[in-house]
């Protein structure tokens, strides 16, 4: 097939369905998710049966696929879509985070989720990752000035990230760090100078320091309060009742997170000596994950041949990358890594063709969110980062995460389809007016005839 014919075919597919590269990455991740999530579900199979884990995963992946197909057909220019994705999603996210902060269910020592209906839970931290992208896209598009972000826009972005980070930090430190990484990448695409980016990072560092000091003080006070309550229950138990330390402080069982962070940082700092340590309840995740990766070797032991999936806690979610490496080896691990990096690279190619800054930020923000989360997950698994819970996008089990990642893919496909139709006489979608103030010019636009090849 001649190059020109290939280019025309590629452009035609992009105009109808969105970028084929993004579709290819999405479908490949679906395949890996079905295979590896089932392979890593030994513990769930023992309690739920052989087929229930894969059925649940396929249900969530199916719902996610519906979101992708539906959203890629929507024109991002439509005000209803923008209102739903920006202020609507932000309101839902903030109220959900506030509810979970005070009344959420405790998972692994932190309040992380809320029950919508019996059997269906929501983790607002996953919504926040999606919402921060749409909010920053709106702020940066609205505050463009001479192909740079105005001071007011920078302050507004700092306030939004600080708000979300403050509401999320109790549910996991890596979530807050992920928000900072996403905002930094979007600042670059939005045209902000390195000086402004540096100022914003310093601001985040100062705010984080103040938060840690305050939280450490509160954790110590809370621990003293619980100790006093337990002593009172032991000394003066109610008639006919037994002391129950687990119910002290109104059923509060959340662990002091600053102490947990310190312990994890210290364990990570001395992780090079793991080989000399006995396996304990505290280090079993690190130990079994490293053993799984070492067992995989260069080419792996084969799909379904994992030895450590039955011993590694959360092998189907927080440590699924270790199982992937064990079964497919170093080659398979690198392949999965390249999938996520290719998504970010493809998003950068799409941004080059966009006339406006809003779609550029939406695409690069969604891709950065997915890629950074994947990199955080992999870094934790291989020991580069301290132990923390972070799912591998679209592969780890988890309903909220799968749906949110699917929405991100749908938005990227919607924008890529819109941009591909730029210059199309039948559908000049990027020339149609959108909400006033959101039509700022993309400072990174590089018109090139061969960019879609």
Short mmCIF file of C-alpha atoms in Angstrom, two decimals:
data_model
loop_
_atom_site.label_atom_id
_atom_site.label_comp_id
_atom_site.label_asym_id
_atom_site.label_seq_id
_atom_site.Cartn_x
_atom_site.Cartn_y
_atom_site.Cartn_z
CA UNK A 1 0.00 0.00 0.00
CA UNK A 2 1.53 3.37 -0.99
CA UNK A 3 2.44 5.77 1.86
CA UNK A 4 -0.18 8.31 0.77
CA UNK A 5 -2.92 5.68 0.82
CA UNK A 6 -1.80 4.52 4.28
CA UNK A 7 -1.91 8.10 5.55
CA UNK A 8 -5.40 8.66 4.12
CA UNK A 9 -6.63 5.42 5.70
CA UNK A 10 -5.13 6.36 9.04
CA UNK A 11 -6.67 9.84 8.92
CA UNK A 12 -10.07 8.39 8.03
CA UNK A 13 -9.99 6.04 11.02
CA UNK A 14 -8.89 8.87 13.32
CA UNK A 15 -11.75 11.08 12.16
CA UNK A 16 -14.34 8.37 12.83
CA UNK A 17 -13.09 6.63 15.97
CA UNK A 18 -10.18 8.58 17.41
CA UNK A 19 -6.48 7.87 17.37
CA UNK A 20 -5.78 4.19 16.41
CA UNK A 21 -2.62 4.11 18.54
CA UNK A 22 -4.59 4.95 21.67
CA UNK A 23 -7.17 2.30 20.74
CA UNK A 24 -4.37 -0.24 20.30
CA UNK A 25 -2.84 0.56 23.69
CA UNK A 26 -6.26 0.41 25.36
CA UNK A 27 -7.14 -2.98 23.84
CA UNK A 28 -3.71 -4.40 24.71
CA UNK A 29 -4.12 -3.32 28.34
CA UNK A 30 -7.56 -4.97 28.42
CA UNK A 31 -6.07 -8.26 27.25
CA UNK A 32 -3.27 -8.11 29.81
CA UNK A 33 -5.77 -7.20 32.53
CA UNK A 34 -8.00 -10.21 31.88
CA UNK A 35 -5.08 -12.65 31.77
CA UNK A 36 -2.94 -11.35 34.63
CA UNK A 37 -5.68 -10.33 37.06
CA UNK A 38 -7.07 -13.85 36.89
CA UNK A 39 -3.61 -15.39 37.16
CA UNK A 40 -2.91 -13.32 40.30
CA UNK A 41 -6.20 -14.19 42.02
CA UNK A 42 -5.18 -17.38 43.86
CA UNK A 43 -6.33 -16.03 47.22
CA UNK A 44 -9.68 -14.87 45.84
CA UNK A 45 -10.26 -18.17 44.06
CA UNK A 46 -9.85 -19.98 47.38
CA UNK A 47 -12.73 -18.01 48.91
CA UNK A 48 -14.93 -16.98 45.95
CA UNK A 49 -14.61 -19.89 43.54
CA UNK A 50 -12.78 -20.42 40.28
CA UNK A 51 -14.73 -18.09 38.00
CA UNK A 52 -16.00 -15.29 40.27
CA UNK A 53 -12.77 -13.17 40.24
CA UNK A 54 -12.57 -13.13 36.43
CA UNK A 55 -16.31 -12.48 36.13
CA UNK A 56 -16.04 -9.41 38.38
CA UNK A 57 -13.03 -8.11 36.47
CA UNK A 58 -14.75 -8.57 33.11
CA UNK A 59 -17.87 -6.78 34.37
CA UNK A 60 -15.86 -3.70 35.36
CA UNK A 61 -13.82 -3.82 32.15
CA UNK A 62 -17.07 -4.09 30.18
CA UNK A 63 -18.54 -1.05 31.96
CA UNK A 64 -15.30 0.78 31.27
CA UNK A 65 -15.46 -0.14 27.59
CA UNK A 66 -18.99 1.30 27.43
CA UNK A 67 -17.61 4.55 28.87
CA UNK A 68 -14.79 4.63 26.30
CA UNK A 69 -17.06 4.00 23.31
CA UNK A 70 -19.65 6.52 24.53
CA UNK A 71 -17.19 9.30 25.33
CA UNK A 72 -15.17 8.98 22.12
CA UNK A 73 -18.34 9.84 20.20
CA UNK A 74 -18.88 13.04 22.19
CA UNK A 75 -17.52 16.32 20.87
CA UNK A 76 -15.44 17.87 23.65
CA UNK A 77 -16.58 21.34 22.47
CA UNK A 78 -20.12 20.76 23.74
CA UNK A 79 -20.85 22.91 26.82
CA UNK A 80 -22.80 20.08 28.51
CA UNK A 81 -19.77 17.82 28.29
CA UNK A 82 -17.43 20.50 29.66
CA UNK A 83 -19.80 21.42 32.51
CA UNK A 84 -20.13 17.76 33.50
CA UNK A 85 -16.40 17.03 33.32
CA UNK A 86 -15.16 20.21 35.03
CA UNK A 87 -17.41 21.78 37.71
CA UNK A 88 -19.75 18.80 37.99
CA UNK A 89 -16.98 16.28 38.57
CA UNK A 90 -15.16 18.67 40.92
CA UNK A 91 -18.21 19.10 43.17
CA UNK A 92 -18.81 15.34 43.39
CA UNK A 93 -15.12 14.71 44.09
CA UNK A 94 -14.77 17.30 46.86
CA UNK A 95 -17.90 16.16 48.70
CA UNK A 96 -16.85 12.51 48.35
CA UNK A 97 -13.36 13.25 49.71
CA UNK A 98 -14.83 15.17 52.64
CA UNK A 99 -17.22 12.33 53.45
CA UNK A 100 -14.48 9.70 53.31
CA UNK A 101 -12.15 11.82 55.44
CA UNK A 102 -14.58 11.68 58.38
CA UNK A 103 -16.87 8.71 57.73
CA UNK A 104 -15.10 6.55 55.16
CA UNK A 105 -14.28 2.87 55.52
CA UNK A 106 -10.82 2.09 56.87
CA UNK A 107 -8.69 0.01 54.50
CA UNK A 108 -5.09 -0.84 55.45
CA UNK A 109 -5.07 1.74 58.22
CA UNK A 110 -6.52 4.70 56.27
CA UNK A 111 -9.96 5.93 55.31
CA UNK A 112 -10.14 5.30 51.57
CA UNK A 113 -13.64 4.36 50.39
CA UNK A 114 -17.36 4.79 50.82
CA UNK A 115 -20.20 2.35 50.18
CA UNK A 116 -22.73 3.51 47.58
CA UNK A 117 -24.95 0.43 47.70
CA UNK A 118 -24.25 -2.97 49.28
CA UNK A 119 -21.39 -4.55 47.35
CA UNK A 120 -20.47 -1.36 45.46
CA UNK A 121 -17.83 1.00 46.88
CA UNK A 122 -16.29 4.23 45.63
CA UNK A 123 -12.73 5.47 46.17
CA UNK A 124 -12.88 9.27 45.76
CA UNK A 125 -9.07 9.47 45.46
CA UNK A 126 -9.41 7.92 41.99
CA UNK A 127 -12.02 10.51 41.02
CA UNK A 128 -9.70 13.26 42.24
CA UNK A 129 -6.98 12.24 39.77
CA UNK A 130 -9.46 12.65 36.92
CA UNK A 131 -10.95 15.84 38.31
CA UNK A 132 -7.59 17.55 38.84
CA UNK A 133 -6.83 17.15 35.12
CA UNK A 134 -10.11 18.74 34.00
CA UNK A 135 -9.89 21.53 36.59
CA UNK A 136 -6.32 22.46 35.69
CA UNK A 137 -7.15 22.28 31.98
CA UNK A 138 -9.94 24.79 32.54
CA UNK A 139 -7.82 27.10 34.72
CA UNK A 140 -4.81 27.10 32.39
CA UNK A 141 -6.96 27.59 29.27
CA UNK A 142 -8.83 30.43 30.95
CA UNK A 143 -5.69 32.18 32.20
CA UNK A 144 -3.58 32.13 29.01
CA UNK A 145 -1.79 35.42 28.47
CA UNK A 146 0.74 35.90 25.67
CA UNK A 147 1.17 32.12 25.42
CA UNK A 148 1.92 31.93 29.13
CA UNK A 149 -0.12 31.28 32.27
CA UNK A 150 -1.04 34.41 34.19
CA UNK A 151 -0.19 34.88 37.85
CA UNK A 152 -3.86 34.56 38.78
CA UNK A 153 -4.09 31.25 36.95
CA UNK A 154 -1.01 29.99 38.75
CA UNK A 155 -2.48 30.93 42.14
CA UNK A 156 -5.81 29.31 41.28
CA UNK A 157 -4.04 26.10 40.18
CA UNK A 158 -1.98 26.05 43.40
CA UNK A 159 -5.14 26.41 45.48
CA UNK A 160 -6.90 23.57 43.62
CA UNK A 161 -3.94 21.19 43.95
CA UNK A 162 -3.49 22.13 47.63
CA UNK A 163 -7.20 21.51 48.29
CA UNK A 164 -7.24 18.12 46.59
CA UNK A 165 -3.91 17.13 48.09
CA UNK A 166 -5.03 18.08 51.59
CA UNK A 167 -8.23 16.07 51.25
CA UNK A 168 -6.39 13.04 49.82
CA UNK A 169 -3.23 12.90 51.89
CA UNK A 170 -4.84 10.87 54.68
CA UNK A 171 -5.75 8.17 52.16
CA UNK A 172 -2.21 7.82 50.82
CA UNK A 173 0.86 9.97 50.34
CA UNK A 174 1.52 8.73 46.80
CA UNK A 175 -1.84 10.09 45.64
CA UNK A 176 -0.77 13.59 46.66
CA UNK A 177 2.61 13.19 44.98
CA UNK A 178 0.81 11.96 41.86
CA UNK A 179 -1.29 15.13 41.77
CA UNK A 180 1.87 17.25 41.91
CA UNK A 181 3.45 15.27 39.06
CA UNK A 182 0.32 15.67 36.91
CA UNK A 183 0.09 19.40 37.57
CA UNK A 184 3.78 19.85 36.71
CA UNK A 185 3.40 18.17 33.31
CA UNK A 186 0.31 20.23 32.54
CA UNK A 187 2.13 23.42 33.48
CA UNK A 188 4.78 22.63 30.87
CA UNK A 189 2.21 22.06 28.12
CA UNK A 190 0.24 25.12 29.24
CA UNK A 191 3.26 27.29 28.44
CA UNK A 192 4.28 28.25 31.98
CA UNK A 193 7.84 29.44 32.40
CA UNK A 194 10.32 27.36 34.41
CA UNK A 195 10.43 30.15 36.98
CA UNK A 196 6.69 29.88 37.65
CA UNK A 197 6.87 26.09 37.77
CA UNK A 198 9.72 26.35 40.29
CA UNK A 199 7.75 28.79 42.44
CA UNK A 200 4.76 26.46 42.44
CA UNK A 201 6.87 23.44 43.41
CA UNK A 202 8.43 25.39 46.30
CA UNK A 203 4.93 26.39 47.44
CA UNK A 204 3.85 22.73 47.39
CA UNK A 205 6.93 21.77 49.38
CA UNK A 206 6.24 24.38 52.08
CA UNK A 207 2.57 23.41 52.31
CA UNK A 208 3.50 19.74 52.56
CA UNK A 209 5.95 20.49 55.38
CA UNK A 210 3.35 22.41 57.38
CA UNK A 211 0.81 19.64 56.84
CA UNK A 212 3.22 16.93 58.08
CA UNK A 213 4.01 18.95 61.24
CA UNK A 214 0.33 19.52 62.03
CA UNK A 215 -0.65 15.94 61.22
CA UNK A 216 2.19 14.50 63.32
CA UNK A 217 0.98 16.54 66.28
CA UNK A 218 -2.62 15.42 65.75
CA UNK A 219 -1.59 11.77 65.44
CA UNK A 220 0.28 11.93 68.76
CA UNK A 221 -2.71 13.54 70.45
CA UNK A 222 -5.03 10.92 68.97
CA UNK A 223 -2.78 8.06 70.13
CA UNK A 224 -2.70 9.48 73.68
CA UNK A 225 -6.50 9.80 73.65
CA UNK A 226 -6.98 6.19 72.52
CA UNK A 227 -4.49 4.94 75.13
CA UNK A 228 -6.38 6.81 77.85
CA UNK A 229 -9.71 5.40 76.65
CA UNK A 230 -8.33 1.86 76.70
CA UNK A 231 -6.99 2.31 80.24
CA UNK A 232 -10.38 3.56 81.41
CA UNK A 233 -12.12 0.59 79.80
CA UNK A 234 -9.75 -1.82 81.54
CA UNK A 235 -10.07 -0.13 84.93
CA UNK A 236 -13.85 0.54 84.85
CA UNK A 237 -15.56 -1.86 82.40
CA UNK A 238 -19.30 -1.63 82.13
CA UNK A 239 -21.32 -4.22 84.04
CA UNK A 240 -21.31 -7.52 82.18
CA UNK A 241 -19.25 -6.04 79.35
CA UNK A 242 -15.75 -6.86 78.21
CA UNK A 243 -13.13 -4.30 77.30
CA UNK A 244 -12.74 -4.02 73.53
CA UNK A 245 -9.71 -1.88 72.60
CA UNK A 246 -10.69 -2.04 68.96
CA UNK A 247 -13.83 -0.04 69.67
CA UNK A 248 -12.08 2.76 71.52
CA UNK A 249 -12.60 6.28 70.29
CA UNK A 250 -16.00 5.67 68.74
CA UNK A 251 -14.93 2.72 66.60
CA UNK A 252 -11.99 4.62 65.18
CA UNK A 253 -9.41 2.15 63.90
CA UNK A 254 -7.43 4.35 61.56
CA UNK A 255 -3.67 4.09 61.91
CA UNK A 256 -1.55 7.20 62.50
CA UNK A 257 -0.32 7.76 58.95
CA UNK A 258 2.77 9.83 59.78
CA UNK A 259 4.20 6.91 61.76
CA UNK A 260 3.38 4.58 58.88
CA UNK A 261 5.10 6.87 56.38
CA UNK A 262 8.22 7.10 58.56
CA UNK A 263 8.42 3.34 58.94
CA UNK A 264 7.97 2.78 55.21
CA UNK A 265 10.60 5.37 54.35
CA UNK A 266 13.07 3.77 56.75
CA UNK A 267 12.32 0.30 55.37
CA UNK A 268 12.81 1.61 51.83
CA UNK A 269 16.08 3.36 52.74
CA UNK A 270 17.49 0.06 54.05
CA UNK A 271 15.81 -2.15 51.44
CA UNK A 272 19.17 -3.20 49.98
CA UNK A 273 19.56 -5.52 52.97
CA UNK A 274 16.22 -7.32 52.49
CA UNK A 275 18.07 -10.44 51.40
CA UNK A 276 19.53 -10.78 54.89
CA UNK A 277 16.24 -10.39 56.74
CA UNK A 278 13.64 -12.96 57.78
CA UNK A 279 10.17 -12.63 56.26
CA UNK A 280 7.80 -10.91 58.67
CA UNK A 281 4.30 -9.46 58.53
CA UNK A 282 5.81 -5.99 58.01
CA UNK A 283 8.08 -6.76 55.08
CA UNK A 284 6.28 -9.66 53.40
CA UNK A 285 4.98 -7.49 50.57
CA UNK A 286 8.47 -6.32 49.67
CA UNK A 287 10.03 -9.74 50.16
CA UNK A 288 7.51 -11.73 48.12
CA UNK A 289 7.36 -9.10 45.35
CA UNK A 290 11.15 -9.18 44.95
CA UNK A 291 11.10 -12.99 45.03
CA UNK A 292 8.45 -13.02 42.30
CA UNK A 293 10.51 -10.76 40.05
CA UNK A 294 13.70 -12.74 40.67
CA UNK A 295 11.84 -15.98 39.93
CA UNK A 296 10.68 -14.61 36.58
CA UNK A 297 14.14 -14.07 35.15
CA UNK A 298 14.57 -12.77 31.57
CA UNK A 299 11.67 -14.64 29.89
CA UNK A 300 9.38 -15.61 32.80
CA UNK A 301 7.85 -18.87 33.95
CA UNK A 302 4.79 -18.71 31.71
CA UNK A 303 1.23 -17.44 32.07
CA UNK A 304 -0.48 -18.98 35.09
CA UNK A 305 2.81 -20.37 36.44
CA UNK A 306 3.34 -17.79 39.18
CA UNK A 307 4.68 -19.21 42.42
CA UNK A 308 4.32 -16.13 44.58
CA UNK A 309 0.75 -15.07 43.73
CA UNK A 310 -0.60 -17.32 46.51
CA UNK A 311 1.72 -15.75 49.09
CA UNK A 312 2.05 -12.13 47.96
CA UNK A 313 -0.60 -9.94 49.64
CA UNK A 314 -2.64 -7.87 47.16
CA UNK A 315 -1.01 -9.66 44.22
CA UNK A 316 -4.09 -8.86 42.11
CA UNK A 317 -3.95 -5.10 42.73
CA UNK A 318 -1.03 -3.25 44.35
CA UNK A 319 1.56 -5.87 43.33
CA UNK A 320 0.27 -7.19 40.04
CA UNK A 321 3.34 -5.89 38.18
CA UNK A 322 5.50 -8.29 40.19
CA UNK A 323 3.29 -11.18 39.01
CA UNK A 324 3.54 -9.94 35.42
CA UNK A 325 7.34 -9.95 35.66
CA UNK A 326 7.33 -13.40 37.27
CA UNK A 327 5.18 -14.89 34.50
CA UNK A 328 6.52 -12.98 31.48
CA UNK A 329 9.99 -12.08 32.71
CA UNK A 330 11.97 -8.93 32.16
CA UNK A 331 10.78 -8.84 28.55
CA UNK A 332 7.12 -8.75 29.59
CA UNK A 333 7.76 -6.15 32.26
CA UNK A 334 9.51 -3.86 29.77
CA UNK A 335 6.69 -4.37 27.27
CA UNK A 336 4.07 -3.21 29.80
CA UNK A 337 6.24 -0.23 30.71
CA UNK A 338 6.56 0.72 27.03
CA UNK A 339 2.78 0.56 26.59
CA UNK A 340 2.27 3.33 29.13
CA UNK A 341 5.19 5.39 27.85
CA UNK A 342 3.82 5.02 24.30
CA UNK A 343 0.50 6.42 25.52
CA UNK A 344 2.25 9.53 26.82
CA UNK A 345 4.27 9.83 23.62
CA UNK A 346 1.17 9.50 21.46
CA UNK A 347 -0.60 12.15 23.52
CA UNK A 348 2.32 14.49 22.84
CA UNK A 349 1.93 13.87 19.09
CA UNK A 350 -1.78 14.69 19.31
CA UNK A 351 -1.05 17.89 21.23
CA UNK A 352 1.19 19.06 18.38
CA UNK A 353 -1.82 19.18 16.05
CA UNK A 354 -4.23 20.98 18.35
CA UNK A 355 -5.02 24.62 17.70
CA UNK A 356 -6.37 25.25 21.21
CA UNK A 357 -4.80 24.84 24.61
CA UNK A 358 -7.87 23.24 26.24
CA UNK A 359 -7.88 19.99 24.22
CA UNK A 360 -4.07 19.89 24.44
CA UNK A 361 -4.21 19.98 28.23
CA UNK A 362 -7.03 17.45 28.40
CA UNK A 363 -5.08 14.94 26.30
CA UNK A 364 -1.69 15.39 27.95
CA UNK A 365 -3.28 15.57 31.40
CA UNK A 366 -5.15 12.28 30.99
CA UNK A 367 -2.10 10.57 29.52
CA UNK A 368 0.15 11.93 32.29
CA UNK A 369 -2.30 10.78 34.94
CA UNK A 370 -2.35 7.22 33.57
CA UNK A 371 1.39 7.04 32.85
CA UNK A 372 2.55 8.53 36.16
CA UNK A 373 0.25 6.22 38.09
CA UNK A 374 1.70 3.24 36.21
CA UNK A 375 5.25 4.44 36.88
CA UNK A 376 4.48 4.90 40.58
CA UNK A 377 3.06 1.36 40.74
CA UNK A 378 6.10 -0.12 39.02
CA UNK A 379 8.54 1.90 41.11
CA UNK A 380 6.91 0.64 44.31
CA UNK A 381 7.01 -2.95 43.06
CA UNK A 382 10.70 -2.89 42.15
CA UNK A 383 11.73 -0.99 45.29
CA UNK A 384 12.53 2.42 43.81
CA UNK A 385 9.70 4.00 45.86
CA UNK A 386 8.60 3.14 49.41
CA UNK A 387 5.72 0.69 49.88
CA UNK A 388 2.33 2.28 49.16
CA UNK A 389 -0.91 1.27 47.51
CA UNK A 390 -1.22 2.36 43.87
CA UNK A 391 -3.06 0.25 41.24
CA UNK A 392 -1.60 -0.44 37.81
CA UNK A 393 -3.98 1.43 35.46
CA UNK A 394 -6.60 -0.81 33.81
CA UNK A 395 -4.74 -3.99 34.85
CA UNK A 396 -5.08 -4.12 38.64
CA UNK A 397 -8.41 -5.13 40.10
CA UNK A 398 -10.59 -2.33 41.40
CA UNK A 399 -13.89 -1.03 40.09
CA UNK A 400 -13.42 2.69 40.67
CA UNK A 401 -9.92 2.71 39.18
CA UNK A 402 -10.99 0.84 36.04
CA UNK A 403 -13.96 3.13 35.41
CA UNK A 404 -11.91 6.29 35.98
CA UNK A 405 -9.09 5.13 33.68
CA UNK A 406 -11.66 4.20 31.04
CA UNK A 407 -13.18 7.68 31.22
CA UNK A 408 -9.67 9.12 30.74
CA UNK A 409 -9.18 6.99 27.62
CA UNK A 410 -12.60 8.07 26.34
CA UNK A 411 -11.73 11.74 26.76
CA UNK A 412 -8.41 11.30 24.95
CA UNK A 413 -10.13 9.53 22.05
CA UNK A 414 -12.82 12.22 21.89
CA UNK A 415 -10.23 15.00 21.68
CA UNK A 416 -8.05 13.09 19.21
CA UNK A 417 -11.07 12.52 16.96
CA UNK A 418 -11.92 16.21 17.16
CA UNK A 419 -8.38 17.27 16.31
CA UNK A 420 -8.17 14.77 13.46
CA UNK A 421 -11.23 16.42 11.92
CA UNK A 422 -9.45 19.77 11.84
CA UNK A 423 -9.40 20.85 8.22
CA UNK A 424 -12.09 18.33 7.27
CA UNK A 425 -14.59 20.12 5.06
CA UNK A 426 -17.40 17.84 6.25
CA UNK A 427 -16.75 18.35 9.97
CA UNK A 428 -14.79 21.41 11.05
CA UNK A 429 -15.30 20.71 14.74
CA UNK A 430 -12.30 22.64 16.03
CA UNK A 431 -13.56 25.75 14.25
CA UNK A 432 -16.87 25.69 16.15
CA UNK A 433 -17.21 28.15 19.06
CA UNK A 434 -16.98 26.84 22.62
CA UNK A 435 -17.48 28.41 26.03
CA UNK A 436 -16.21 31.98 26.09
CA UNK A 437 -12.65 32.27 27.33
CA UNK A 438 -11.66 28.67 26.51
CA UNK A 439 -10.45 29.28 22.98
CA UNK A 440 -6.85 30.21 23.85
CA UNK A 441 -4.24 29.24 21.25
CA UNK A 442 -2.09 26.21 21.95
CA UNK A 443 1.48 27.50 22.56
CA UNK A 444 2.98 24.11 21.60
CA UNK A 445 1.20 23.72 18.24
CA UNK A 446 3.55 22.48 15.49
CA UNK A 447 1.63 22.11 12.23
CA UNK A 448 3.19 19.24 10.27
CA UNK A 449 1.83 17.30 7.33
CA UNK A 450 3.26 13.98 8.42
CA UNK A 451 2.45 14.16 12.14
CA UNK A 452 -0.37 11.61 11.84
CA UNK A 453 1.70 8.92 10.13
#
